[in-house]
mmCIF file of C-alpha atoms and ligand atoms in Angstrom:
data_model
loop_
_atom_site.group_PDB
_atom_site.id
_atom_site.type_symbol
_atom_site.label_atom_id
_atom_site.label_comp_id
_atom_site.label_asym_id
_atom_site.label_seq_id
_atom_site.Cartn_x
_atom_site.Cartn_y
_atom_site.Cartn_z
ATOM 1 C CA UNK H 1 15.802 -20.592 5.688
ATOM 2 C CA UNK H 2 17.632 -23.861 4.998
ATOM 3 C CA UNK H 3 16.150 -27.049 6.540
ATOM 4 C CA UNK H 4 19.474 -27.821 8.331
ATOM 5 C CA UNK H 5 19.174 -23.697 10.030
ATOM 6 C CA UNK H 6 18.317 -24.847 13.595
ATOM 7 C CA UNK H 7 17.733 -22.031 15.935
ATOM 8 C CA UNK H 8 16.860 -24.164 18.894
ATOM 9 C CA UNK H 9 20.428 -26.052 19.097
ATOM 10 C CA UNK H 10 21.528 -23.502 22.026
ATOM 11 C CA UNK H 11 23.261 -25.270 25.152
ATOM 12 C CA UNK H 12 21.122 -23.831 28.466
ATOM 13 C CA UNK H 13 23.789 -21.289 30.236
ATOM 14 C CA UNK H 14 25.852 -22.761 32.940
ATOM 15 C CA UNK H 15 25.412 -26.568 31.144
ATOM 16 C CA UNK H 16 28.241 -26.823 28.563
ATOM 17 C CA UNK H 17 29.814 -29.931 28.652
ATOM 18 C CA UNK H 18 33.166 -30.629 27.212
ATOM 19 C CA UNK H 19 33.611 -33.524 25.015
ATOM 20 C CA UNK H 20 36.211 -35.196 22.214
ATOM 21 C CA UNK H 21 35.439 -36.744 18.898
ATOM 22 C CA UNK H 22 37.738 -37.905 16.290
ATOM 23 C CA UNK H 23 36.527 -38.780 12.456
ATOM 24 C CA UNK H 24 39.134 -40.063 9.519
ATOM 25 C CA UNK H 25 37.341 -39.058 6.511
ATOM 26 C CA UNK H 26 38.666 -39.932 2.864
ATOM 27 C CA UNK H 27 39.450 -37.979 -0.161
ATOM 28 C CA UNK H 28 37.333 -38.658 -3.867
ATOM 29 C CA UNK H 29 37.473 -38.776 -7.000
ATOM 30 C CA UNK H 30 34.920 -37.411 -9.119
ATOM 31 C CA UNK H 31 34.138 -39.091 -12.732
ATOM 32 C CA UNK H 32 31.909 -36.819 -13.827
ATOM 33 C CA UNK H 33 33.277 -33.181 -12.369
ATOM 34 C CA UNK H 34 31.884 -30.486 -10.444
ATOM 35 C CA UNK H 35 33.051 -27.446 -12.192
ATOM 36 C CA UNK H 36 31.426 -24.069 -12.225
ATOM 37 C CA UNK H 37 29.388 -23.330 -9.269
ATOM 38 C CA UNK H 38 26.464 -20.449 -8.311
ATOM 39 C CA UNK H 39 25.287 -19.238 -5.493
ATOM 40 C CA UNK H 40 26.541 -20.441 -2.388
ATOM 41 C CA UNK H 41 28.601 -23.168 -3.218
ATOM 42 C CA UNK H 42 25.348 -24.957 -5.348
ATOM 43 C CA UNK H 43 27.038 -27.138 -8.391
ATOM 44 C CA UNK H 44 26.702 -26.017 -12.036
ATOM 45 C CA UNK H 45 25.986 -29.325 -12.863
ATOM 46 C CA UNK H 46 25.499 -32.591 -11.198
ATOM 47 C CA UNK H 47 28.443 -34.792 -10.355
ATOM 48 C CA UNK H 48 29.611 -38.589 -9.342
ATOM 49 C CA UNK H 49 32.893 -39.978 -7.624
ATOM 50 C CA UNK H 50 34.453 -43.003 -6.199
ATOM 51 C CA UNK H 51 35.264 -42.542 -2.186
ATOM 52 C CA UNK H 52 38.796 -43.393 -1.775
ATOM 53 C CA UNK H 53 40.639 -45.543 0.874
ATOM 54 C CA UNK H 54 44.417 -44.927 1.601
ATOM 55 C CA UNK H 55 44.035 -40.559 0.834
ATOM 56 C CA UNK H 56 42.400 -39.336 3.889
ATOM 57 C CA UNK H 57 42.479 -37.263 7.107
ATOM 58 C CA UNK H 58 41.858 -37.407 10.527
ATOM 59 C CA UNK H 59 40.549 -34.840 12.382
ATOM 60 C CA UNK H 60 40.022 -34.131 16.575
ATOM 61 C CA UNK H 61 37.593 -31.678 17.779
ATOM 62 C CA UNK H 62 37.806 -30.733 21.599
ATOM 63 C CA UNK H 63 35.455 -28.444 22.795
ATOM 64 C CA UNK H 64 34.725 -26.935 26.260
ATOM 65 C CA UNK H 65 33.130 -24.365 27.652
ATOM 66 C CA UNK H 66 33.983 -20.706 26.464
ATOM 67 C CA UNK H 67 36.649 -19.170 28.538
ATOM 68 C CA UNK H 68 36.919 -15.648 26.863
ATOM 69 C CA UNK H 69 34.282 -12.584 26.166
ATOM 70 C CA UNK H 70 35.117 -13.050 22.628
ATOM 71 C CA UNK H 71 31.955 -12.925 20.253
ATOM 72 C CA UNK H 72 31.503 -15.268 17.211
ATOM 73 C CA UNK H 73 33.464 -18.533 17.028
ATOM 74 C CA UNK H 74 36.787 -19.261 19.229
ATOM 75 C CA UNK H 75 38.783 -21.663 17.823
ATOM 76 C CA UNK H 76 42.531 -23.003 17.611
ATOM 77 C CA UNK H 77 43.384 -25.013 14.256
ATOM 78 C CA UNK H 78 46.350 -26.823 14.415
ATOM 79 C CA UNK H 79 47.369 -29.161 11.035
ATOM 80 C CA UNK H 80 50.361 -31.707 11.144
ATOM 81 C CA UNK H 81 50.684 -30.569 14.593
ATOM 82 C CA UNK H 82 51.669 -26.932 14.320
ATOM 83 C CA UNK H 83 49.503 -23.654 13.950
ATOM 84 C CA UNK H 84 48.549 -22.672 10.532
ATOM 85 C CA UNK H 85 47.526 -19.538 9.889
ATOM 86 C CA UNK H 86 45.972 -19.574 6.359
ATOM 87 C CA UNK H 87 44.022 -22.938 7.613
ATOM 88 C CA UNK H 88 43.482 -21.136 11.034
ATOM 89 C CA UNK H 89 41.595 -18.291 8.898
ATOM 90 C CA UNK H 90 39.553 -20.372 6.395
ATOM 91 C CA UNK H 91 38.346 -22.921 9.192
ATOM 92 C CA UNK H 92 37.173 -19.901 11.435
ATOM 93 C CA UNK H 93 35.760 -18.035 8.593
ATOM 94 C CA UNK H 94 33.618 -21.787 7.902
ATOM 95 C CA UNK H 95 32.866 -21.874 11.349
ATOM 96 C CA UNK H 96 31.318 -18.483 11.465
ATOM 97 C CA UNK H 97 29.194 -19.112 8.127
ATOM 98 C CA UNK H 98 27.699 -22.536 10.111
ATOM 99 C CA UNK H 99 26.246 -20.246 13.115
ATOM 100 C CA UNK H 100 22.849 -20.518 11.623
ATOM 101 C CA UNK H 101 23.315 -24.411 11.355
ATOM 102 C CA UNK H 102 25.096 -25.412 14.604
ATOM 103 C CA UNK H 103 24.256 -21.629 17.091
ATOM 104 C CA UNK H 104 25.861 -23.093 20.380
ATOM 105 C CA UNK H 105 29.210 -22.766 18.298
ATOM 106 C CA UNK H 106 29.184 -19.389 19.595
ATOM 107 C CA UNK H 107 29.177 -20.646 23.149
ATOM 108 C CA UNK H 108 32.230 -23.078 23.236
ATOM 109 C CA UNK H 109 35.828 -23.036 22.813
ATOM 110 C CA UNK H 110 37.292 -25.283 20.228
ATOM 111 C CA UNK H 111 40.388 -26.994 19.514
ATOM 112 C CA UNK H 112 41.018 -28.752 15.719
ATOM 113 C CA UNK H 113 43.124 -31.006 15.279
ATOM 114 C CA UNK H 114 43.822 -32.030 11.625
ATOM 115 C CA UNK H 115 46.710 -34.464 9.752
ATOM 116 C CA UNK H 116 46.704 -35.889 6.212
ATOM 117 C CA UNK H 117 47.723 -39.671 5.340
ATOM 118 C CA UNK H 118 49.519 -37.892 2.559
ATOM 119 C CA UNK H 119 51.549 -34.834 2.120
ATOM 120 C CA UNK H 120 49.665 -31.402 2.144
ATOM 121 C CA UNK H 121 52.421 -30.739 -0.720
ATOM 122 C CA UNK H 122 52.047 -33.384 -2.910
ATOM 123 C CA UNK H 123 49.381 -31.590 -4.909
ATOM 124 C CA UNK H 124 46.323 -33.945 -3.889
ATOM 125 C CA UNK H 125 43.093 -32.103 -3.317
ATOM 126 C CA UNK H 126 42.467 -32.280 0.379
ATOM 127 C CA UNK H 127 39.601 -30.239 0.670
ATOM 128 C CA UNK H 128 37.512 -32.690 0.249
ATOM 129 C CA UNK H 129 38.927 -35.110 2.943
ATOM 130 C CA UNK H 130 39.728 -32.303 5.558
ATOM 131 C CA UNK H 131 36.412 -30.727 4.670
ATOM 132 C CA UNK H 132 34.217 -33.623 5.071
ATOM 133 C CA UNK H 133 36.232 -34.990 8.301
ATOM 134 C CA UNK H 134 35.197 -31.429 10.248
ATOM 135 C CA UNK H 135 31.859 -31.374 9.032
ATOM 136 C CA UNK H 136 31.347 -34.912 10.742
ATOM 137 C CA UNK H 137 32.972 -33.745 13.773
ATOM 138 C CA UNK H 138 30.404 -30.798 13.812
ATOM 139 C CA UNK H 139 27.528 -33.481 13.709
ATOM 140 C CA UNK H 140 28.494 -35.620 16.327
ATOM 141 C CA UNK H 141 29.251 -32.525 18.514
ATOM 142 C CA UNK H 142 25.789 -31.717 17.614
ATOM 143 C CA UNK H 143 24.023 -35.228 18.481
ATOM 144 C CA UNK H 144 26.428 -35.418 21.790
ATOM 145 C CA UNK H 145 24.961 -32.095 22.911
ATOM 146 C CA UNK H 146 21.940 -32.755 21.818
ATOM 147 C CA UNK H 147 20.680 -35.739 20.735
ATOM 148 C CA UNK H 148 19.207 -34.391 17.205
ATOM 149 C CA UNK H 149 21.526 -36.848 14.936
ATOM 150 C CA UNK H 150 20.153 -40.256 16.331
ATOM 151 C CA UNK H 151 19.090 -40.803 12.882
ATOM 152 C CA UNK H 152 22.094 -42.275 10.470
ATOM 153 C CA UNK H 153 20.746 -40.895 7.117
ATOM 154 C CA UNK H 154 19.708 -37.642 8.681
ATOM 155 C CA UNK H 155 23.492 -37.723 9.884
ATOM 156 C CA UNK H 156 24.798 -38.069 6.698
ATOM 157 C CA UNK H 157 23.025 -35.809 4.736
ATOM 158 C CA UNK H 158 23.777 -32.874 7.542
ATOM 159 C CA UNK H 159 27.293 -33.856 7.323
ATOM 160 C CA UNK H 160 27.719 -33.704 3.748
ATOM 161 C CA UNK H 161 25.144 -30.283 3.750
ATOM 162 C CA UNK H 162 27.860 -28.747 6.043
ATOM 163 C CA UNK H 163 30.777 -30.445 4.418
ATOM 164 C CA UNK H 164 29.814 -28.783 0.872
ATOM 165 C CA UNK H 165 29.730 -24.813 2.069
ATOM 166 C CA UNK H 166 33.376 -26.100 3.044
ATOM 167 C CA UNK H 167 34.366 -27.414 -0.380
ATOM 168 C CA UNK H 168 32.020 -28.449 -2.737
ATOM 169 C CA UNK H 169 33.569 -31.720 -3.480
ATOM 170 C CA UNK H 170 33.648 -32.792 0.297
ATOM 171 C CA UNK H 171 30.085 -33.409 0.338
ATOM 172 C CA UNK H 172 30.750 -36.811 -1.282
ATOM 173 C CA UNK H 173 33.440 -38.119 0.590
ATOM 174 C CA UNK H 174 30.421 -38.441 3.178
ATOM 175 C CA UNK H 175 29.591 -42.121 1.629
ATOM 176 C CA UNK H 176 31.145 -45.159 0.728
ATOM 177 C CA UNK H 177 32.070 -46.400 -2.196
ATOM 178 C CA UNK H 178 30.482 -43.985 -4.707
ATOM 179 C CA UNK H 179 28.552 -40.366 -4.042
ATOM 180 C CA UNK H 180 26.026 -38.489 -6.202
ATOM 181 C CA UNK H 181 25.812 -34.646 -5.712
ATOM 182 C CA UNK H 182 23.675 -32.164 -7.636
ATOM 183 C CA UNK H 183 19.879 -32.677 -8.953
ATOM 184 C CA UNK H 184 19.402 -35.480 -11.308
ATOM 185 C CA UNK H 185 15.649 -36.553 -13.119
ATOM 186 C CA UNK H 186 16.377 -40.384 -12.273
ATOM 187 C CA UNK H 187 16.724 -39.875 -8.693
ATOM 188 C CA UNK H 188 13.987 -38.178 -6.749
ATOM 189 C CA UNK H 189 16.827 -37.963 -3.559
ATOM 190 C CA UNK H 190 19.571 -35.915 -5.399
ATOM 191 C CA UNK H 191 20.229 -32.457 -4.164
ATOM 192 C CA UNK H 192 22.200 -29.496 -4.911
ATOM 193 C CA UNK H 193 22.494 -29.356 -1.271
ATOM 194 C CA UNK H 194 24.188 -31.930 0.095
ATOM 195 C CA UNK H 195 25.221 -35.684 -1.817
ATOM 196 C CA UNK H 196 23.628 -38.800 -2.051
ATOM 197 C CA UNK H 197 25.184 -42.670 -1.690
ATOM 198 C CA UNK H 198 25.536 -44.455 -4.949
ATOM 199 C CA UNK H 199 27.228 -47.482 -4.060
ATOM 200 C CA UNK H 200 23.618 -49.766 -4.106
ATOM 201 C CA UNK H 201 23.735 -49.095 -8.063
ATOM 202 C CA UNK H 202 27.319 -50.312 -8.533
ATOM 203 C CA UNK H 203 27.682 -53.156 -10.425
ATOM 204 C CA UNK H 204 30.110 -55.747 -9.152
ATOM 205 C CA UNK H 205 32.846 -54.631 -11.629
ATOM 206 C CA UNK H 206 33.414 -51.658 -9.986
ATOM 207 C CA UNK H 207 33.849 -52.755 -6.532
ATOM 208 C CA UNK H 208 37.282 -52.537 -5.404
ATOM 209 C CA UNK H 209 38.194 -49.959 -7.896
ATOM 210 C CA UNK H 210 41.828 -49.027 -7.814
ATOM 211 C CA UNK H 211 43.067 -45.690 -7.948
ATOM 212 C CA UNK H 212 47.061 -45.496 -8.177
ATOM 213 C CA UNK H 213 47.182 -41.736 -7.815
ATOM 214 C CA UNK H 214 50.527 -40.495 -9.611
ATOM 215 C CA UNK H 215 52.394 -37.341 -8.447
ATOM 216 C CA UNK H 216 54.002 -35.813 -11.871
ATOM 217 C CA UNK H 217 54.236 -32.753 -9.285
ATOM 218 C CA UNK H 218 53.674 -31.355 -6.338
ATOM 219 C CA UNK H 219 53.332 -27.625 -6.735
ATOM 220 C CA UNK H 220 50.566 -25.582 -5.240
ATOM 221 C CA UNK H 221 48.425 -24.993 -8.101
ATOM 222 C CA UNK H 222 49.101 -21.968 -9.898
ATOM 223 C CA UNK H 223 45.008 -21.545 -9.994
ATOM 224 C CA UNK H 224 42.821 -22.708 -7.549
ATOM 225 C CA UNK H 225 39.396 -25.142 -7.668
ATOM 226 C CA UNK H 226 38.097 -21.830 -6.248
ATOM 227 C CA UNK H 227 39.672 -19.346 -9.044
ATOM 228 C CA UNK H 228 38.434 -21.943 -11.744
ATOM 229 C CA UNK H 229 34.901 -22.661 -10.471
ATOM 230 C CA UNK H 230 34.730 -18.265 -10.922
ATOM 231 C CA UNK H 231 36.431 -18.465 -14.417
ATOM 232 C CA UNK H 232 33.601 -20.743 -15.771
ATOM 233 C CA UNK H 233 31.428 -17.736 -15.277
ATOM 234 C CA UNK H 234 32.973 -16.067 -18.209
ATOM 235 C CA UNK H 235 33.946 -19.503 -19.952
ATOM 236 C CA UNK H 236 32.310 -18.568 -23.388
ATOM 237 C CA UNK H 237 31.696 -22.833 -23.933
ATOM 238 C CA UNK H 238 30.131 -23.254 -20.021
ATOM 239 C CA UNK H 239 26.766 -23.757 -21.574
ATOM 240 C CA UNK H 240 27.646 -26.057 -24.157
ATOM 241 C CA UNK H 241 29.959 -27.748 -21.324
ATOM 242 C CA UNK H 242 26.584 -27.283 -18.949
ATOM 243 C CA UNK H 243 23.972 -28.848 -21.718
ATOM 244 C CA UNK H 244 26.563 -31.936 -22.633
ATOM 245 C CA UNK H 245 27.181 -32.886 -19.123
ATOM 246 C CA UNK H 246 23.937 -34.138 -18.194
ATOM 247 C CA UNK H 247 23.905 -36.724 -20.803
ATOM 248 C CA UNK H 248 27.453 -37.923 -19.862
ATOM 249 C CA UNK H 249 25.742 -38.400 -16.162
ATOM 250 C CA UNK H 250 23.029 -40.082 -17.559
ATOM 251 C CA UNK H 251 25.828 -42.742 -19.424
ATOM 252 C CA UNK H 252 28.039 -42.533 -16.746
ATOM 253 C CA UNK H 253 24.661 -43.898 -14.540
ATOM 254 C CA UNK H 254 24.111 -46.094 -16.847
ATOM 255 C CA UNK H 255 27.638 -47.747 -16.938
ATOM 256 C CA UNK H 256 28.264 -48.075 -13.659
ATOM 257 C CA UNK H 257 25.053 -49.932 -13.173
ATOM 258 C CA UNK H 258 25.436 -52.379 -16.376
ATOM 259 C CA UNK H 259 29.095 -52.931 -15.365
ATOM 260 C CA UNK H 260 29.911 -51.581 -18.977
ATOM 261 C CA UNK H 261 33.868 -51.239 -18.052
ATOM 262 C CA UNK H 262 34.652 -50.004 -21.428
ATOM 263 C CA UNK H 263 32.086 -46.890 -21.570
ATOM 264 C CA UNK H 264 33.077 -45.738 -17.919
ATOM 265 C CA UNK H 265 36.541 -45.762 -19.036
ATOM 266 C CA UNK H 266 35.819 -43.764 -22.643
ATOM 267 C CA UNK H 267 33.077 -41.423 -20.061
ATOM 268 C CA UNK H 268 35.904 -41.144 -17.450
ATOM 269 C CA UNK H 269 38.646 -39.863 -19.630
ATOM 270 C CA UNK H 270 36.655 -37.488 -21.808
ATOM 271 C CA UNK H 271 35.242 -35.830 -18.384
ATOM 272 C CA UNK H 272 39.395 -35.355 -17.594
ATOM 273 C CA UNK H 273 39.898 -34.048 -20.715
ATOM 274 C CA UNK H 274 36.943 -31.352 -20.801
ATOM 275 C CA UNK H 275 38.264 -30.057 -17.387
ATOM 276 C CA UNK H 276 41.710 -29.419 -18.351
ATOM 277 C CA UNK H 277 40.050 -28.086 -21.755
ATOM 278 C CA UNK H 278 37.663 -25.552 -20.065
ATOM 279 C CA UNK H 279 40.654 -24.550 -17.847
ATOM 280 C CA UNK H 280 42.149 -23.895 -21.397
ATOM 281 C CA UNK H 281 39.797 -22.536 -23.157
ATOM 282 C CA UNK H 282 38.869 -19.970 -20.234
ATOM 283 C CA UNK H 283 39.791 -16.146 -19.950
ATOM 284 C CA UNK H 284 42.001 -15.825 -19.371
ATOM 285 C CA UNK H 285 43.372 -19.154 -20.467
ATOM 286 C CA UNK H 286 45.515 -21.497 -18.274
ATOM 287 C CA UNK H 287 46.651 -24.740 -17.888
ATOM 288 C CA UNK H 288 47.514 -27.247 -15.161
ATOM 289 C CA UNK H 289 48.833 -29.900 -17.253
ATOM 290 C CA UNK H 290 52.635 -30.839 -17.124
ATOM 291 C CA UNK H 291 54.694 -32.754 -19.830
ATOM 292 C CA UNK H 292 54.951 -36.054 -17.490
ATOM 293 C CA UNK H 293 50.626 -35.980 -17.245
ATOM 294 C CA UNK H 294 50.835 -35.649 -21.086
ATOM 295 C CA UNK H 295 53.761 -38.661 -20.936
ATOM 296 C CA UNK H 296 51.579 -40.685 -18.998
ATOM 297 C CA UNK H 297 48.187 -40.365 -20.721
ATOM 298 C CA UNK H 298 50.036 -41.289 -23.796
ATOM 299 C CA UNK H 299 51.555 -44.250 -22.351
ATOM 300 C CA UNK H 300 47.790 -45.525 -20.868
ATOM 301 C CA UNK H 301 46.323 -45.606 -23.747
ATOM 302 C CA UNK H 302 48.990 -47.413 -25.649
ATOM 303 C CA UNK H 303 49.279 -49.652 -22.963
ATOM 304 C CA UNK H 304 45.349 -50.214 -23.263
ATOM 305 C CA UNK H 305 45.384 -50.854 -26.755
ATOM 306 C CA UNK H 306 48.241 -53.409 -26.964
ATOM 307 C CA UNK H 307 47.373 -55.373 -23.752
ATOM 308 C CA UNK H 308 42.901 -54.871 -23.866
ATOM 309 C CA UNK H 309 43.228 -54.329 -20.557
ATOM 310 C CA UNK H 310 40.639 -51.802 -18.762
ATOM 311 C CA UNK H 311 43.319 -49.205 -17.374
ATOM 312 C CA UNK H 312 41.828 -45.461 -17.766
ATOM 313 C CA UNK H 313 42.788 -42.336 -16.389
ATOM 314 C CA UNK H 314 41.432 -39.534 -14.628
ATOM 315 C CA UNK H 315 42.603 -35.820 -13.520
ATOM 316 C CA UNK H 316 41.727 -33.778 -10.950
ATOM 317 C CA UNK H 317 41.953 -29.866 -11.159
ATOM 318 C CA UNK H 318 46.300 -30.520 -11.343
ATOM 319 C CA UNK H 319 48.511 -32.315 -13.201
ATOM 320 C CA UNK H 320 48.553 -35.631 -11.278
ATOM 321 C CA UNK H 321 46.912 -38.980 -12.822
ATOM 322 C CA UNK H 322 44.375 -41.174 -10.844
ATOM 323 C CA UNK H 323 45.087 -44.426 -12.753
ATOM 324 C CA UNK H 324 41.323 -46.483 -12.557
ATOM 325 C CA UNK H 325 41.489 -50.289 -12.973
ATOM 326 C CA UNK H 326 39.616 -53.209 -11.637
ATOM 327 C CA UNK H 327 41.301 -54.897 -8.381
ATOM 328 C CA UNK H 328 41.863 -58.183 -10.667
ATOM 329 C CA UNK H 329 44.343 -56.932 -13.386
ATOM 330 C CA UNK H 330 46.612 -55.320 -10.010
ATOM 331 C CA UNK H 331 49.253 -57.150 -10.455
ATOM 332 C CA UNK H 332 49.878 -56.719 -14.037
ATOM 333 C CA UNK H 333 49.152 -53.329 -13.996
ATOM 334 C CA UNK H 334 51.558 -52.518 -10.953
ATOM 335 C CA UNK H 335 54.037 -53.971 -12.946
ATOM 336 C CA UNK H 336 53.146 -51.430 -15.965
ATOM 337 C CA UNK H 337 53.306 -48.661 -13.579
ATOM 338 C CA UNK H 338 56.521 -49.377 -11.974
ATOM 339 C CA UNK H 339 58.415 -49.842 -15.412
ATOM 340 C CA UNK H 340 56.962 -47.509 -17.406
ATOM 341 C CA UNK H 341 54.597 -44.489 -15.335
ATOM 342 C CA UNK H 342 56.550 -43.550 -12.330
ATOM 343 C CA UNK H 343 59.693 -42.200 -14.428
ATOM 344 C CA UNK H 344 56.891 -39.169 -15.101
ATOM 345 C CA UNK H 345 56.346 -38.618 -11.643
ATOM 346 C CA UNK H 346 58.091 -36.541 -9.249
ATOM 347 C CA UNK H 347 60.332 -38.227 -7.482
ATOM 348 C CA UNK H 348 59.040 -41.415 -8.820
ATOM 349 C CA UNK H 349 56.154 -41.155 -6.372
ATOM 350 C CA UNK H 350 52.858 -42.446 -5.855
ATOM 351 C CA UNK H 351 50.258 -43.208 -3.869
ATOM 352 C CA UNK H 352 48.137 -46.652 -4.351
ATOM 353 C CA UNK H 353 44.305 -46.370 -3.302
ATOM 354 C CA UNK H 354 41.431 -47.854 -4.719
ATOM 355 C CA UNK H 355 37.708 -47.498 -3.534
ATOM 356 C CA UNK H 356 36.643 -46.943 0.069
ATOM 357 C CA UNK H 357 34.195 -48.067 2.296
ATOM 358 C CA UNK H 358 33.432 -44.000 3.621
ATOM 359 C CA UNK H 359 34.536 -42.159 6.988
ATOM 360 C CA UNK H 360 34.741 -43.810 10.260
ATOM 361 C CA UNK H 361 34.864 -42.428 13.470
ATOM 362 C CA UNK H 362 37.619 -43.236 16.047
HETATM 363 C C1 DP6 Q 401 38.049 -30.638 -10.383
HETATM 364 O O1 DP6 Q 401 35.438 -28.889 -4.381
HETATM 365 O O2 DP6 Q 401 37.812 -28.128 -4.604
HETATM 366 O O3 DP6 Q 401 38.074 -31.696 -8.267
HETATM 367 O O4 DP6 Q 401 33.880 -25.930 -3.841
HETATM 368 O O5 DP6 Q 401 35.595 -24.246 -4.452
HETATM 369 O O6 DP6 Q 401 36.100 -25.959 -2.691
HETATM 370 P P1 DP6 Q 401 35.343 -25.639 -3.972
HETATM 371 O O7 DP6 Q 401 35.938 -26.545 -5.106
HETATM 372 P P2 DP6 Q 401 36.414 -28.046 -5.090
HETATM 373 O O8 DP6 Q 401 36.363 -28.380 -6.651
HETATM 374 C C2 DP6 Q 401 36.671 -29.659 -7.090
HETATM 375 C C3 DP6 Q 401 36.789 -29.676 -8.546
HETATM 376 C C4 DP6 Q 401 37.250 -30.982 -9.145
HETATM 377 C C5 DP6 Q 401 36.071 -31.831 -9.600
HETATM 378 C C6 DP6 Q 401 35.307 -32.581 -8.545
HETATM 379 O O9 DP6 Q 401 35.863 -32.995 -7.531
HETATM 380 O O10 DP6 Q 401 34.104 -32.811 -8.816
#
């Protein structure tokens, strides 16, 4: 039995309350990737993002007493304001899974409401934000109902426990600035289980981080995270990818504490490539890649060589580019992306963010 299964958290009959909470809750971006997974929903390998600002949702969770005879969980999901039925299914599916975690879900009613600062379309992962944002409504339900959270770090670490069996990746939006997830030798704290806050080993040149994130298109992926976590399974390079990884975590560490701009950025764009390569190199092969991401990293790194400047890019599992850069160079930079980038994208669209300070709640 997990340490966060809590029989006891049953609400005496006849006492349900009812009760509102509201948590915005950002998306991340990982430097060093999660991909591959075993078990249930435990990382191949370990992994380390920034916490973004401007991508994030907000999520409302009423709940009330139970109403109907209905066993299990009852909930209504509503996202952007009307009913969704695929979300409807995956949230109560979740919801059923957490029984063991949070039991009186099986004695209220719930109503979710969830909306995204950016489009569900534009092809930005928002698993992680939706994920985590529920998972911290689930913890504050708990503490209101029971007064078992009282304890920030304890909060935390149940919220990002629960926001992981969501989507792996969610579990570090929990913290701001920059999260740690997965089991790592120079941290006695890290856990497959749930992420850890990094942002005390930042140096100062990564604060304020920008992340321009550029839409080159907004298609549902023709493969999901989900599909491509299973395909590493049969990946015949996973253990080479598995073995090399944990000394790119140990630089990537090492960088981010030293403030060595220049080997995050080489770190950072080799990670990028490897995903898109596994995705490749896997059987079957595919490829999320588009000619505009191919445009753009090509333009990066010429722009990077003429001008020195520390602009690097990252990918998530999709053809978009999260464009990394240090808050000083914005301006020249913006100007860079505006005349030369954006033609790539779709519509010419994109969304500024940089590096967050972590969820709040409303
Ligand atoms: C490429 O967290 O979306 O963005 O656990 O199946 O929900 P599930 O996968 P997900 O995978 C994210 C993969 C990634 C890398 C990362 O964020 O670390």
């Amino acid at each position: 039995m997990s340490e966060f299964h809590n029989p006891g958290l049953v609400i005496e009959p006849g006492r349900v309350r009812s009760g509102k909470i509201i948590w915005r809750s950002p998306s991340n971006i990982a430097l060093i990737k999660y991909w591959g997974k075993y078990g249930t929903q435990m990382p191949a390998n370990p992994s380390v993002s920034f916490t973004l600002d401007a991508a994030h949702t907000e999520t409302t969770l009423e709940y009330g007493p139970k109403m109907t005879e209905k066993k299990g969980v009852s909930v209504d999901f509503l996202f952007q304001g009307l009913t969704n039925k695929v979300f409807s299914d995956r949230i109560e599916k979740f919801l059923l899974q957490l029984l063991p975690v949070f039991p009186f879900l099986s004695q209220i009613e719930l109503t979710i409401f969830s909306s995204n600062s950016f489009p569900h379309s534009a092809g930005i992962a928002s698993s992680a934000s939706a994920m985590s944002a529920l998972a911290l409504c689930l913890c504050s339900m708990e503490d209101e109902l029971f007064g078992t959270l009282q304890d920030d770090e304890a909060f935390d670490r149940k919220a990002s426990y629960v926001a992981r069996l969501g989507s792996g990746s969610a579990c570090r939006s929990i913290y701001p600035e920059v999260a740690l997830w997965g089991e790592i030798t120079e941290s006695s704290k890290s856990s497959n289980l749930y992420a850890i806050p990094w942002g005390n080993h930042l140096h100062t040149e990564f604060k304020n981080m920008h992340d321009d994130i550029l839409i080159v298109d907004k298609a549902e992926k023709s493969i999901s995270s989900s599909v491509g976590h299973q395909l590493m399974d049969s990946n015949p390079y996973s253990e080479t990818r598995y073995m090399t990884v944990q000394l790119r975590m140990k630089r990537m560490l090492m960088a981010l504490k030293t403030g060595d701009m220049e080997l995050f950025g080489e770190l950072t764009e080799q990670e990028a490539m490897t995903l898109h390569g596994l995705m490749m190199l896997s059987e079957p092969s595919y490829m999320l890649l588009r000619p505009g991401t191919l445009a753009i990293i090509e333009e990066v790194r010429r722009f990077r060589q003429e001008t020195k400047l520390p602009l690097y890019f990252t990918l998530d599992a999709g053809p978009n580019v999260h464009l990394l850069y240090p808050h000083k160079y914005n301006s020249k930079i913006g100007e860079f992306v505006r005349s030369n980038l954006l033609k790539h994208c779709y519509e010419n669209s994109f969304i500024p963010d940089q590096m967050g300070s972590g969820p709040q709640q409303l």
